[in-house]
Short mmCIF file of C-alpha atoms in Angstrom, two decimals:
data_model
loop_
_atom_site.label_atom_id
_atom_site.label_comp_id
_atom_site.label_asym_id
_atom_site.label_seq_id
_atom_site.Cartn_x
_atom_site.Cartn_y
_atom_site.Cartn_z
CA MET A 15 0.16 -0.06 0.02
CA GLY A 16 2.73 2.26 0.90
CA PHE A 17 4.33 1.44 -2.51
CA PHE A 18 1.02 2.36 -4.34
CA GLY A 19 0.46 5.47 -2.27
CA SER A 20 3.75 6.96 -3.30
CA VAL A 21 3.55 6.13 -6.84
CA LEU A 22 0.04 7.91 -7.07
CA GLY A 23 1.47 10.85 -5.26
CA ILE A 24 4.30 11.38 -7.69
CA LEU A 25 1.59 10.99 -10.60
CA GLY A 26 -0.65 13.46 -8.84
CA PHE A 27 2.26 15.85 -8.32
CA ALA A 28 3.53 15.64 -12.01
CA ILE A 29 0.11 16.08 -13.59
CA GLY A 30 -1.50 18.83 -11.24
CA ILE A 31 1.37 21.30 -11.28
CA PRO A 32 0.92 21.73 -15.38
CA ILE A 33 -2.64 21.64 -14.91
CA GLY A 34 -2.63 24.30 -12.34
CA LEU A 35 -0.07 26.54 -14.25
CA VAL A 36 -2.45 26.54 -17.33
CA VAL A 37 -5.49 26.94 -15.34
CA GLY A 38 -3.73 30.23 -13.58
CA PHE A 39 -2.53 31.61 -16.63
CA PHE A 40 -5.89 31.78 -18.14
CA PHE A 41 -7.67 32.80 -15.14
CA PHE A 42 -4.90 36.04 -15.02
CA ILE A 43 -5.34 36.59 -18.72
CA TYR A 44 -8.90 36.89 -19.32
CA SER A 45 -10.29 37.73 -15.57
CA GLN A 46 -11.69 41.35 -15.29
CA PRO A 47 -11.02 43.54 -12.07
CA SER A 48 -13.99 43.87 -9.88
CA HIS A 49 -13.03 47.58 -9.21
CA GLU A 50 -10.79 50.47 -10.60
CA GLU A 51 -8.26 51.94 -8.48
CA TYR A 52 -7.49 54.92 -11.03
CA PRO A 53 -9.99 56.91 -13.07
CA PRO A 54 -9.50 55.99 -16.86
CA ALA A 55 -7.24 58.28 -18.98
CA ARG A 56 -9.25 60.22 -21.39
CA PRO A 57 -7.64 62.38 -24.39
CA LEU A 58 -7.77 66.28 -23.95
CA VAL A 59 -10.38 66.49 -26.61
CA GLU A 60 -12.80 64.82 -24.32
CA THR A 61 -12.06 66.95 -21.69
CA SER A 62 -14.62 69.63 -20.78
CA ILE A 63 -13.77 73.31 -21.75
CA THR A 64 -14.07 74.58 -18.25
CA LEU A 65 -11.32 72.18 -16.94
CA LEU A 66 -9.08 73.15 -19.72
CA LEU A 67 -9.37 76.78 -19.03
CA ASP A 68 -8.40 76.17 -15.47
CA LEU A 69 -5.33 74.22 -16.49
CA LEU A 70 -4.10 76.67 -19.07
CA PRO A 71 -2.49 79.02 -16.63
CA ASP A 72 -0.43 76.46 -15.10
CA ILE A 73 0.80 74.80 -18.40
CA PRO A 74 4.53 75.86 -19.06
CA LEU A 75 4.98 78.29 -21.93
CA TRP A 76 7.37 75.37 -23.70
CA MET A 77 4.08 73.45 -24.13
CA LYS A 78 2.00 76.18 -25.28
CA ASN A 79 4.27 78.09 -27.46
CA PRO A 80 7.19 75.94 -29.67
CA ASP A 81 9.46 79.26 -29.67
CA TYR A 82 10.00 78.72 -25.98
CA GLU A 83 12.45 75.93 -24.57
CA ARG A 84 12.26 74.06 -21.38
CA VAL A 85 14.94 74.70 -18.89
CA ASP A 86 14.79 71.97 -16.43
CA TRP A 87 18.58 71.97 -15.90
CA PHE A 88 18.51 75.63 -14.97
CA ASN A 89 15.55 75.20 -12.24
CA ARG A 90 17.65 72.17 -10.90
CA PHE A 91 20.48 74.20 -10.76
CA ILE A 92 18.50 77.08 -9.09
CA SER A 93 17.22 74.62 -6.64
CA TYR A 94 20.41 73.26 -5.38
CA MET A 95 21.91 76.80 -5.12
CA TRP A 96 18.71 78.47 -3.34
CA PRO A 97 20.07 78.17 0.28
CA TYR A 98 23.12 80.26 -0.62
CA LEU A 99 21.20 82.41 -3.04
CA ASN A 100 18.83 83.12 -0.37
CA LYS A 101 21.54 84.24 2.06
CA ALA A 102 23.04 86.52 -0.49
CA ALA A 103 19.90 88.04 -1.48
CA CYS A 104 19.04 88.72 2.02
CA GLU A 105 22.28 90.45 2.63
CA ILE A 106 21.88 92.54 -0.26
CA ILE A 107 18.06 93.59 0.39
CA ARG A 108 19.32 94.40 4.29
CA SER A 109 22.15 96.76 3.09
CA SER A 110 19.93 98.38 0.34
CA ALA A 111 16.89 98.77 2.77
CA GLN A 112 19.46 100.43 5.82
CA PRO A 113 19.75 103.92 3.98
CA ILE A 114 16.04 103.97 2.92
CA PHE A 115 14.90 103.19 6.55
CA ALA A 116 17.31 105.75 7.78
CA ASP A 117 15.26 108.38 6.05
CA TYR A 118 12.13 107.77 7.98
CA ILE A 119 13.76 107.80 11.17
CA GLY A 120 12.76 110.81 13.11
CA THR A 121 9.50 111.52 10.96
CA PHE A 122 6.23 110.57 12.15
CA CYS A 123 7.57 109.74 15.49
CA ILE A 124 9.30 106.88 14.23
CA GLU A 125 12.15 105.81 16.36
CA SER A 126 13.65 102.87 14.30
CA ILE A 127 13.06 100.36 11.57
CA GLU A 128 14.84 96.90 11.49
CA PHE A 129 14.10 93.40 10.20
CA GLU A 130 13.45 90.93 12.88
CA LYS A 131 13.31 88.13 10.41
CA LEU A 132 14.39 88.23 6.82
CA SER A 133 14.43 85.00 4.77
CA LEU A 134 13.01 84.23 1.16
CA GLY A 135 11.86 80.84 2.30
CA SER A 136 12.71 77.30 0.99
CA LEU A 137 11.00 77.69 -2.36
CA PRO A 138 13.05 79.00 -5.30
CA PRO A 139 11.71 80.70 -8.48
CA THR A 140 11.22 78.56 -11.33
CA VAL A 141 11.63 79.54 -15.17
CA HIS A 142 8.54 77.89 -17.10
CA GLY A 143 10.12 78.62 -20.44
CA ILE A 144 12.75 80.90 -22.22
CA LYS A 145 12.90 82.26 -25.67
CA PHE A 146 15.86 83.26 -27.52
CA TYR A 147 15.84 86.15 -30.13
CA GLU A 148 18.57 86.41 -32.89
CA THR A 149 19.57 90.03 -33.57
CA ASN A 150 21.89 91.59 -36.00
CA GLU A 151 23.64 93.49 -33.16
CA LYS A 152 26.32 92.50 -30.52
CA GLU A 153 23.99 91.24 -27.82
CA LEU A 154 22.41 88.25 -26.50
CA LEU A 155 18.43 88.83 -25.92
CA PHE A 156 15.94 86.43 -24.44
CA GLU A 157 12.78 86.19 -22.49
CA PRO A 158 12.28 84.03 -19.52
CA SER A 159 8.86 83.40 -18.07
CA ILE A 160 9.33 83.38 -14.29
CA LYS A 161 7.08 82.19 -11.54
CA TRP A 162 7.58 82.28 -7.71
CA ALA A 163 5.19 80.98 -5.25
CA GLY A 164 7.51 81.40 -2.42
CA ASN A 165 7.08 80.82 1.54
CA PRO A 166 9.16 83.96 2.73
CA ASN A 167 9.65 84.97 6.38
CA ILE A 168 10.00 88.36 6.34
CA VAL A 169 9.24 90.41 9.74
CA LEU A 170 9.70 94.39 10.02
CA VAL A 171 9.75 95.87 13.32
CA ILE A 172 8.84 99.70 13.48
CA LYS A 173 9.28 101.32 16.88
CA LEU A 174 6.76 104.00 16.92
CA MET A 175 6.67 106.02 19.97
CA SER A 176 7.77 103.16 22.45
CA LEU A 177 5.35 100.92 20.51
CA ARG A 178 6.63 97.66 18.58
CA ILE A 179 4.68 97.22 15.51
CA LYS A 180 5.41 94.02 13.56
CA VAL A 181 4.74 93.91 9.85
CA GLN A 182 4.91 90.68 8.08
CA LEU A 183 5.11 89.55 4.59
CA VAL A 184 3.59 86.17 3.66
CA ASP A 185 2.27 84.05 0.78
CA LEU A 186 4.44 86.04 -1.75
CA GLN A 187 3.63 85.25 -5.48
CA ILE A 188 5.16 86.80 -8.51
CA PHE A 189 4.49 86.01 -12.13
CA GLY A 190 5.94 87.66 -15.09
CA ILE A 191 7.66 87.52 -18.50
CA MET A 192 10.68 89.80 -18.81
CA ARG A 193 13.23 90.58 -21.62
CA VAL A 194 16.94 90.33 -20.68
CA ALA A 195 19.59 91.79 -23.07
CA LEU A 196 23.42 91.03 -22.50
CA LYS A 197 25.11 93.73 -24.31
CA PRO A 198 27.59 94.83 -25.65
CA LEU A 199 29.19 91.32 -25.95
CA LEU A 200 33.05 91.82 -25.31
CA PRO A 201 36.14 89.76 -25.33
CA THR A 202 36.60 90.46 -21.56
CA PHE A 203 34.99 88.00 -18.78
CA PRO A 204 32.14 87.90 -18.24
CA CYS A 205 31.99 88.81 -22.07
CA PHE A 206 29.40 91.39 -21.74
CA GLY A 207 29.30 94.85 -20.32
CA THR A 208 25.57 95.56 -19.07
CA VAL A 209 22.49 93.65 -18.12
CA VAL A 210 19.17 95.34 -19.42
CA VAL A 211 15.92 94.13 -18.11
CA SER A 212 12.33 95.18 -19.04
CA LEU A 213 8.80 93.63 -18.52
CA MET A 214 6.90 92.45 -21.37
CA GLU A 215 3.56 92.81 -19.50
CA LYS A 216 2.19 93.87 -16.36
CA PRO A 217 3.65 91.34 -13.48
CA HIS A 218 1.21 89.34 -11.25
CA VAL A 219 2.25 90.25 -7.64
CA ASP A 220 0.07 88.63 -4.85
CA PHE A 221 1.12 88.74 -1.17
CA GLY A 222 -0.35 88.89 2.21
CA LEU A 223 0.50 91.61 4.95
CA LYS A 224 -0.09 91.05 8.58
CA VAL A 225 0.11 93.78 10.83
CA LEU A 226 -0.16 93.19 14.56
CA GLY A 227 -1.39 89.63 13.98
CA GLY A 228 -4.21 90.64 11.61
CA ASP A 229 -4.17 90.18 7.69
CA LEU A 230 -4.38 93.71 6.35
CA MET A 231 -5.22 92.45 2.78
CA SER A 232 -8.42 90.93 4.10
CA ILE A 233 -9.96 94.20 4.44
CA PRO A 234 -12.60 94.80 1.64
CA GLY A 235 -11.41 96.67 -1.56
CA LEU A 236 -7.93 97.06 -0.07
CA TYR A 237 -6.51 94.07 -1.80
CA ARG A 238 -7.43 95.01 -5.27
CA TYR A 239 -6.22 98.58 -4.79
CA VAL A 240 -2.94 97.53 -3.40
CA GLN A 241 -2.46 95.07 -6.22
CA GLU A 242 -3.40 97.47 -9.20
CA THR A 243 -1.23 100.23 -7.61
CA ILE A 244 1.94 97.67 -7.45
CA LYS A 245 1.34 96.68 -11.11
CA ARG A 246 1.04 100.26 -12.36
CA GLN A 247 3.90 101.42 -10.46
CA VAL A 248 6.23 98.50 -11.32
CA SER A 249 5.20 99.05 -15.11
CA SER A 250 5.86 102.68 -15.29
CA MET A 251 9.32 102.11 -14.40
CA TYR A 252 10.24 98.73 -15.99
CA HIS A 253 7.59 97.85 -18.63
CA TRP A 254 8.83 97.93 -21.94
CA PRO A 255 10.22 100.18 -23.60
CA GLN A 256 11.39 101.46 -20.16
CA VAL A 257 14.40 99.48 -19.07
CA LEU A 258 16.67 98.89 -16.01
CA GLU A 259 20.32 98.80 -16.66
CA ILE A 260 22.63 96.92 -14.56
CA PRO A 261 26.37 97.56 -15.34
CA ILE A 262 28.59 94.54 -15.05
CA LEU A 263 31.88 95.94 -16.30
CA ASP A 264 33.60 99.17 -15.57
CA ALA A 265 32.94 101.66 -18.31
CA SER A 266 36.65 101.95 -19.28
CA THR A 267 36.72 98.10 -19.17
CA ALA A 268 33.65 97.63 -21.04
CA SER A 269 34.20 100.17 -23.86
CA VAL A 270 35.16 99.08 -27.09
CA THR A 271 37.96 101.17 -28.61
CA LYS A 272 36.53 102.57 -31.81
CA PRO A 273 37.88 105.36 -34.02
CA VAL A 274 36.93 108.89 -32.61
CA GLY A 275 38.50 111.15 -35.25
CA LEU A 276 41.36 111.90 -37.78
CA LEU A 277 44.43 113.35 -37.67
CA HIS A 278 45.54 115.21 -40.63
CA VAL A 279 49.45 115.33 -40.93
CA ASN A 280 51.20 117.36 -43.50
CA ILE A 281 54.89 116.76 -43.73
CA ILE A 282 56.26 120.03 -44.97
CA ARG A 283 60.13 119.77 -45.04
CA ALA A 284 63.25 118.88 -43.39
CA ARG A 285 66.59 120.71 -43.04
CA ASN A 286 70.07 119.82 -42.38
CA LEU A 287 69.82 116.07 -42.31
CA LEU A 288 72.77 113.77 -41.72
CA LYS A 289 74.87 112.57 -44.30
CA LYS A 290 74.89 108.56 -44.43
CA ASP A 291 75.77 107.94 -48.16
CA LEU A 292 79.23 107.65 -49.20
CA LEU A 293 78.91 110.58 -51.46
CA GLY A 294 78.02 112.91 -48.53
CA THR A 295 74.14 112.80 -49.07
CA SER A 296 71.14 110.95 -47.95
CA ASP A 297 68.03 109.71 -49.58
CA PRO A 298 65.46 110.64 -46.76
CA TYR A 299 61.84 109.69 -46.44
CA VAL A 300 59.39 110.08 -43.33
CA LYS A 301 57.66 107.34 -41.48
CA LEU A 302 54.63 108.11 -39.28
CA SER A 303 52.35 106.26 -37.23
CA LEU A 304 50.14 106.37 -34.05
CA THR A 305 51.06 104.24 -30.79
CA GLY A 306 48.54 101.76 -29.93
CA GLU A 307 47.89 100.73 -33.47
CA ASN A 308 48.71 97.55 -35.42
CA LEU A 309 48.24 99.20 -38.85
CA PRO A 310 51.37 99.83 -41.05
CA ALA A 311 52.97 102.86 -40.85
CA LYS A 312 52.30 105.60 -43.52
CA LYS A 313 55.53 106.71 -45.62
CA THR A 314 56.42 109.91 -47.48
CA THR A 315 58.10 109.59 -50.94
CA ILE A 316 61.93 109.39 -50.98
CA LYS A 317 63.91 112.42 -51.97
CA LYS A 318 67.21 111.11 -53.50
CA ARG A 319 70.25 112.86 -52.59
CA ASN A 320 68.68 115.64 -50.47
CA LEU A 321 69.72 116.80 -46.90
CA ASN A 322 66.93 119.58 -47.25
CA PRO A 323 64.03 117.81 -48.70
CA GLU A 324 60.44 119.44 -49.41
CA TRP A 325 57.68 116.78 -49.04
CA ASN A 326 54.36 118.93 -48.60
CA GLU A 327 52.55 115.50 -48.23
CA HIS A 328 49.19 115.01 -46.56
CA PHE A 329 48.16 111.90 -44.40
CA LYS A 330 45.24 111.16 -42.40
CA LEU A 331 45.65 108.64 -39.25
CA ILE A 332 42.76 106.95 -37.43
CA VAL A 333 42.57 108.33 -33.92
CA LYS A 334 40.97 105.91 -31.13
CA ASP A 335 42.27 107.87 -27.94
CA PRO A 336 43.49 111.54 -28.25
CA VAL A 337 44.46 111.67 -24.51
CA SER A 338 47.02 108.73 -24.50
CA GLN A 339 48.05 108.30 -28.12
CA VAL A 340 51.38 109.63 -29.56
CA LEU A 341 52.31 110.47 -33.24
CA GLN A 342 55.82 108.86 -33.88
CA LEU A 343 57.79 110.61 -36.68
CA GLU A 344 60.92 108.85 -37.92
CA VAL A 345 63.33 110.02 -40.70
CA PHE A 346 65.09 107.29 -42.67
CA ASP A 347 67.81 107.04 -45.13
CA TRP A 348 66.85 104.80 -47.91
CA ASP A 349 69.39 102.33 -49.15
CA LYS A 350 68.75 99.94 -52.01
CA VAL A 351 70.73 97.03 -50.27
CA GLY A 352 70.38 96.16 -46.51
CA GLY A 353 68.62 98.02 -43.77
CA HIS A 354 67.68 101.68 -43.84
CA ASP A 355 69.40 103.89 -41.45
CA ARG A 356 67.43 106.26 -39.15
CA LEU A 357 68.53 109.73 -39.40
CA GLY A 358 66.41 110.78 -36.21
CA MET A 359 63.04 110.70 -34.94
CA GLN A 360 60.56 112.86 -32.77
CA MET A 361 57.34 112.18 -30.86
CA ILE A 362 54.08 114.56 -30.37
CA PRO A 363 51.59 113.58 -27.78
CA LEU A 364 47.76 114.18 -29.21
CA LYS A 365 46.71 115.94 -26.00
CA LYS A 366 48.93 118.70 -27.07
CA ILE A 367 46.48 119.54 -29.89
CA ASN A 368 43.21 121.27 -29.49
CA PRO A 369 40.48 119.53 -31.46
CA GLY A 370 39.89 121.49 -34.74
CA GLU A 371 43.07 123.79 -34.25
CA LYS A 372 45.63 123.69 -36.87
CA LYS A 373 49.10 123.68 -35.10
CA ALA A 374 52.58 124.03 -36.70
CA PHE A 375 55.76 122.08 -35.53
CA ASN A 376 59.37 122.59 -36.17
CA LEU A 377 61.28 119.86 -34.28
CA ASP A 378 64.80 118.70 -33.52
CA LEU A 379 65.24 115.30 -34.49
CA ILE A 380 66.67 113.19 -31.83
CA LYS A 381 68.39 109.64 -31.74
CA ASN A 382 65.70 107.74 -29.93
CA SER A 383 62.61 108.15 -27.88
CA ASN A 384 64.52 107.74 -24.42
CA ILE A 385 65.36 111.32 -23.92
CA VAL A 386 67.41 110.31 -20.60
CA MET A 387 69.73 107.97 -22.63
CA ASP A 388 69.77 110.24 -25.55
CA VAL A 389 73.23 112.01 -24.86
CA PRO A 390 73.52 115.33 -26.52
CA GLU A 391 75.78 114.93 -29.66
CA LYS A 392 78.02 117.59 -31.04
CA LYS A 393 76.55 117.29 -34.41
CA GLN A 394 72.87 118.00 -34.99
CA ARG A 395 70.49 115.50 -36.60
CA GLY A 396 68.42 118.38 -38.21
CA ARG A 397 64.89 119.75 -38.10
CA LEU A 398 61.43 118.41 -39.25
CA GLU A 399 58.76 120.82 -39.85
CA LEU A 400 54.78 119.69 -40.16
CA ASP A 401 51.53 120.77 -39.54
CA LEU A 402 48.78 118.74 -37.53
CA ARG A 403 45.26 119.05 -37.05
CA TYR A 404 42.95 116.59 -34.93
CA VAL A 405 39.31 116.62 -36.08
CA PRO A 406 36.87 114.64 -34.03
CA PHE A 407 34.18 112.49 -35.88
CA ARG A 408 30.41 113.67 -35.85
CA ASP A 409 27.48 111.45 -35.41
CA GLU A 410 25.20 113.44 -37.70
CA SER A 411 24.47 111.85 -40.97
CA LEU A 412 25.44 113.56 -44.22
CA LYS A 413 21.68 114.86 -44.78
CA TYR A 414 21.67 116.70 -41.46
CA ARG A 415 25.18 117.76 -42.01
CA ASN A 416 24.38 119.24 -45.30
CA ASP A 417 21.37 121.23 -43.89
CA VAL A 418 23.55 122.51 -41.21
CA GLN A 419 26.34 123.71 -43.80
CA ASP A 420 23.61 125.63 -45.96
CA GLU A 421 22.91 127.56 -43.02
CA LYS A 422 26.40 128.40 -41.79
CA SER A 423 29.27 129.57 -44.01
CA SER A 424 32.63 127.64 -43.59
CA GLU A 425 35.57 129.63 -43.45
CA ASP A 426 38.14 126.79 -43.29
CA ASP A 427 41.28 127.34 -45.20
CA ASP A 428 41.80 123.56 -45.84
CA GLU A 429 38.75 122.45 -47.97
CA PHE A 430 40.02 118.75 -47.86
CA LEU A 431 38.80 118.54 -44.22
CA SER A 432 35.30 119.43 -44.79
CA ASN A 433 34.18 116.01 -46.16
CA ALA A 434 37.06 113.65 -44.93
CA GLY A 435 35.58 110.68 -43.13
CA LEU A 436 36.11 107.06 -42.06
CA LEU A 437 34.42 104.10 -43.83
CA SER A 438 34.24 101.24 -41.34
CA VAL A 439 33.48 97.81 -42.76
CA ALA A 440 32.79 95.05 -40.00
CA ILE A 441 32.62 91.25 -41.55
CA GLN A 442 30.62 89.59 -38.81
CA SER A 443 29.86 86.05 -39.93
CA ALA A 444 28.08 83.70 -42.67
CA LYS A 445 25.90 81.13 -42.96
CA ASP A 446 25.42 77.98 -45.23
CA VAL A 447 28.42 78.79 -47.18
CA GLU A 448 29.19 75.67 -49.43
CA GLY A 449 31.28 75.13 -52.59
CA LYS A 450 31.57 72.39 -55.23
CA LYS A 451 34.99 71.03 -53.94
CA LYS A 452 35.35 69.00 -50.81
CA HIS A 453 37.31 71.71 -48.76
CA THR A 454 35.25 74.44 -47.04
CA ASN A 455 37.88 76.87 -45.26
CA PRO A 456 36.18 80.16 -46.04
CA TYR A 457 37.75 83.65 -45.73
CA ALA A 458 36.23 87.04 -46.95
CA LEU A 459 37.65 89.56 -49.27
CA VAL A 460 36.93 93.27 -48.85
CA LEU A 461 37.21 95.26 -52.20
CA PHE A 462 36.88 99.07 -52.37
CA ARG A 463 38.57 101.60 -54.49
CA GLY A 464 41.23 99.32 -55.78
CA GLU A 465 42.08 98.17 -52.17
CA LYS A 466 41.73 94.47 -51.04
CA LYS A 467 41.50 93.53 -47.45
CA ARG A 468 41.16 90.00 -46.27
CA THR A 469 39.86 88.07 -43.03
CA LYS A 470 41.43 85.19 -41.52
CA MET A 471 40.65 81.65 -42.86
CA LEU A 472 38.78 79.35 -40.80
CA LYS A 473 39.33 75.64 -41.44
CA LYS A 474 36.36 73.27 -42.12
CA THR A 475 33.23 75.24 -41.35
CA ARG A 476 30.17 76.25 -43.27
CA ASP A 477 29.04 78.78 -40.51
CA PRO A 478 32.47 81.01 -40.21
CA ARG A 479 32.46 83.93 -37.56
CA TRP A 480 35.13 86.37 -38.46
CA ASN A 481 34.27 89.57 -36.34
CA GLU A 482 36.97 91.52 -38.04
CA GLU A 483 36.56 95.31 -39.13
CA PHE A 484 38.50 97.08 -41.92
CA GLN A 485 38.75 101.00 -42.15
CA PHE A 486 39.36 103.19 -45.18
CA THR A 487 40.23 106.83 -44.89
CA LEU A 488 38.38 108.93 -47.55
CA GLU A 489 38.47 112.57 -48.47
CA GLU A 490 34.93 112.62 -49.95
CA PRO A 491 31.92 110.65 -48.97
CA PRO A 492 31.53 107.46 -51.09
CA LEU A 493 28.14 108.59 -52.91
CA LYS A 494 27.13 106.58 -55.87
CA GLU A 495 29.76 104.00 -54.99
CA SER A 496 29.58 100.13 -53.97
CA ILE A 497 31.78 98.02 -52.05
CA ARG A 498 32.10 94.30 -52.91
CA VAL A 499 32.45 91.52 -50.27
CA GLU A 500 33.55 88.12 -51.58
CA VAL A 501 33.56 84.66 -49.77
CA MET A 502 36.34 82.52 -50.86
CA SER A 503 37.54 79.19 -49.74
CA LYS A 504 40.99 77.78 -50.01
CA GLY A 505 42.54 74.24 -50.02
CA THR A 506 44.93 73.39 -47.15
CA GLY A 507 46.93 70.86 -49.28
CA PHE A 508 48.60 70.70 -52.71
CA HIS A 509 45.62 71.27 -54.95
CA PHE A 510 45.68 72.71 -58.64
CA ARG A 511 43.56 76.04 -58.66
CA SER A 512 42.56 75.39 -55.12
CA LYS A 513 40.75 78.70 -54.41
CA GLU A 514 37.05 78.76 -55.06
CA GLU A 515 34.47 81.53 -54.59
CA LEU A 516 31.74 80.57 -52.55
CA GLY A 517 29.47 83.88 -53.33
CA HIS A 518 29.76 87.64 -53.21
CA VAL A 519 27.71 90.72 -52.64
CA ASP A 520 27.77 94.45 -53.93
CA ILE A 521 26.61 96.86 -51.44
CA ASN A 522 25.50 100.49 -52.28
CA LEU A 523 27.16 103.11 -50.02
CA ASP A 524 24.30 105.86 -50.56
CA ASP A 525 22.30 104.49 -47.39
CA VAL A 526 25.55 104.37 -45.51
CA VAL A 527 26.36 107.95 -46.21
CA VAL A 528 22.83 109.27 -45.56
CA ASN A 529 21.91 107.27 -42.28
CA GLY A 530 25.37 106.76 -40.86
CA ARG A 531 25.17 102.97 -40.52
CA ILE A 532 23.58 99.71 -41.87
CA ASN A 533 23.79 96.47 -40.01
CA GLN A 534 22.30 93.64 -42.31
CA LYS A 535 22.42 90.11 -43.71
CA TYR A 536 22.79 89.63 -47.37
CA HIS A 537 22.23 86.82 -49.49
CA LEU A 538 25.28 85.91 -51.49
CA ILE A 539 25.19 85.79 -55.02
CA ASN A 540 26.12 82.40 -56.87
CA SER A 541 25.41 80.57 -53.57
CA ARG A 542 22.70 78.41 -53.00
CA ASN A 543 21.63 79.29 -49.42
CA GLY A 544 24.87 81.41 -48.32
CA VAL A 545 24.26 84.45 -46.08
CA ILE A 546 26.79 86.89 -44.88
CA HIS A 547 26.32 89.35 -41.97
CA ILE A 548 28.10 93.03 -42.40
CA GLU A 549 27.90 96.14 -40.75
CA ILE A 550 29.17 99.63 -42.46
CA ARG A 551 29.54 102.78 -40.94
CA TRP A 552 30.36 106.20 -42.27
CA THR A 553 31.70 108.87 -39.89
CA THR A 554 32.48 112.32 -40.84
CA SER A 555 35.03 114.78 -39.44
#
C-alpha cells in the first residue's frame, strides 16, 4: 500500500502542477478586475472646456508655444543653489534697505525700523520657459517666463513712540515675463558689459500683509487697490520700452576702442639732415604712425640725394584715444641694399593738440625716444617741419550735416577737411556657405577703390564667424559707389587651382552715407543658401 501511495502521489504532483499553471494563466489573462483603483485616462479632446481653461495658466510656456524652450536643468541648478542665493539676496536687501529706513527715522514719531526676520523661504523661483532672439547687434537677447510662489519669512519691526509694530509679509507670488539683453558682447570676462531688463507685460503680484497679527489684505477693497497700485508703479518704471540697466563691467573696461577722429598730418620739409651715403648725401623719407595701433605705418616719398627735402605731403591717421596716443615720426635714409639707416625721430602727444585747431611744429630730431639715454651730440641731426590738425568725428548723417552747412558758411582754409571721413566695414559672420569642392575653409575679401583686405581663414566650417573690421580713410563721402565682399575658400593641401569663390555681394554705399550706419544680412550671389552679416559705418570729421 505504501508503494502504490507513493506512485500515485508522484503522478498527482506531475500532472497537477502543469494543469494548475495552465488554469492560473488563463484565469489571469481573461479575468476582469472587480473595481477600478484609478480613473480612466481620457484624451484632452474629451475633457470639458471649463477644466481646460482652469489648467491653461499652469501649463508651461514651452508646451503652449514652440518658440519657448524648457530649462529643467537651470531650475535644478537654482534649486541646489537656493540656500546660498537666499542668504546672499537677504544680505543685499538688508544693506540696501538700511539707508531707506534711515530717511524715515525721526519723522512721524518713528524711532527705529529694522528686520526681525528676513528669509526668502525654501521655495526657489522657477523658469517655465525661455525664448531666444537672433539679432544683428552684438547682444544676447532672451525672454524668460518666471514664476515664484514662495514662502518668505520677512518680519519688519517699526518702533513708534515706544510701541513695537510688527509687519509680516507672507504668501508671496510673483509671475511675469521679462526681456533680458546682455550687451555689448565683449572679449573680456564675463563677456558682456551691461544687463538690460524690462517687463513684457504687467506682472502678477500677490501677497499677504499681517500687521499686529491681523491680515491687512482681508480688508474689503484694499487687496485689489494694493495689487493694481503695485502693477501700475512697476509697469511705469520697467514695462518695455522702459528698462533697468545693471552695469557689470567698468566703463573703461567695457568700452570697445573705436575710432573717434582723424589726425591730418602735413609733412612739409626737413633741414640739415645727417649724411649717411658715401657721397656725402642721404635719400630721406619720413615714416609716421600712432602708438597703440597695429596698422602699417605711412611713408612719404623718397627724396634722392637731398639733405633739405621738401615734401608737402598730406596723411590721415585714425585716432582712437586722443589723450594717450602719440604720433611717432621717424626719418630714414633709404638704401637699395640692406636696412635703412634712421637719421632721427621725434614724438608728439596728441593731447597737445586742441580739436579742430591747426598747429605747426618745427622739431629737432633726436636719436631715440628715451630722452634720458639720448646723450647730446656735437653734430645736429636736423629739423623736421610739419602741420597737425585733429578733427573728431561727428555723429550726424550727411543729410543733417548738409542742412547745417547750408545755414552756416565755412571759413576753413583747408577744403580737404570738410568732407573727409572714415568708412568702417565689419565682417561679422556667414552661414550656409558651401562650394563645389570638398574643402570649405572660408575667408572674406573686401574690395573697395582698388584696395583689397582679407579676413582670417577658418578651417572646415560652413558657418564662419570672423568678427573683423576694416577701415578706409576717405577725403569725400562714397556717394554713388559700392563695396564688394567676396567669400572664398582655399584648400590646405597641394591642389591645382585650390581657391574657390563661395559667393559675393555688392553693397551700395548711398544709404550708409545718408544714415551713418547699416547692419544687415545679405544673400550671397552665386550661392545656394549662403548669407553674410555685414555692418558698415560712415563717420565724418
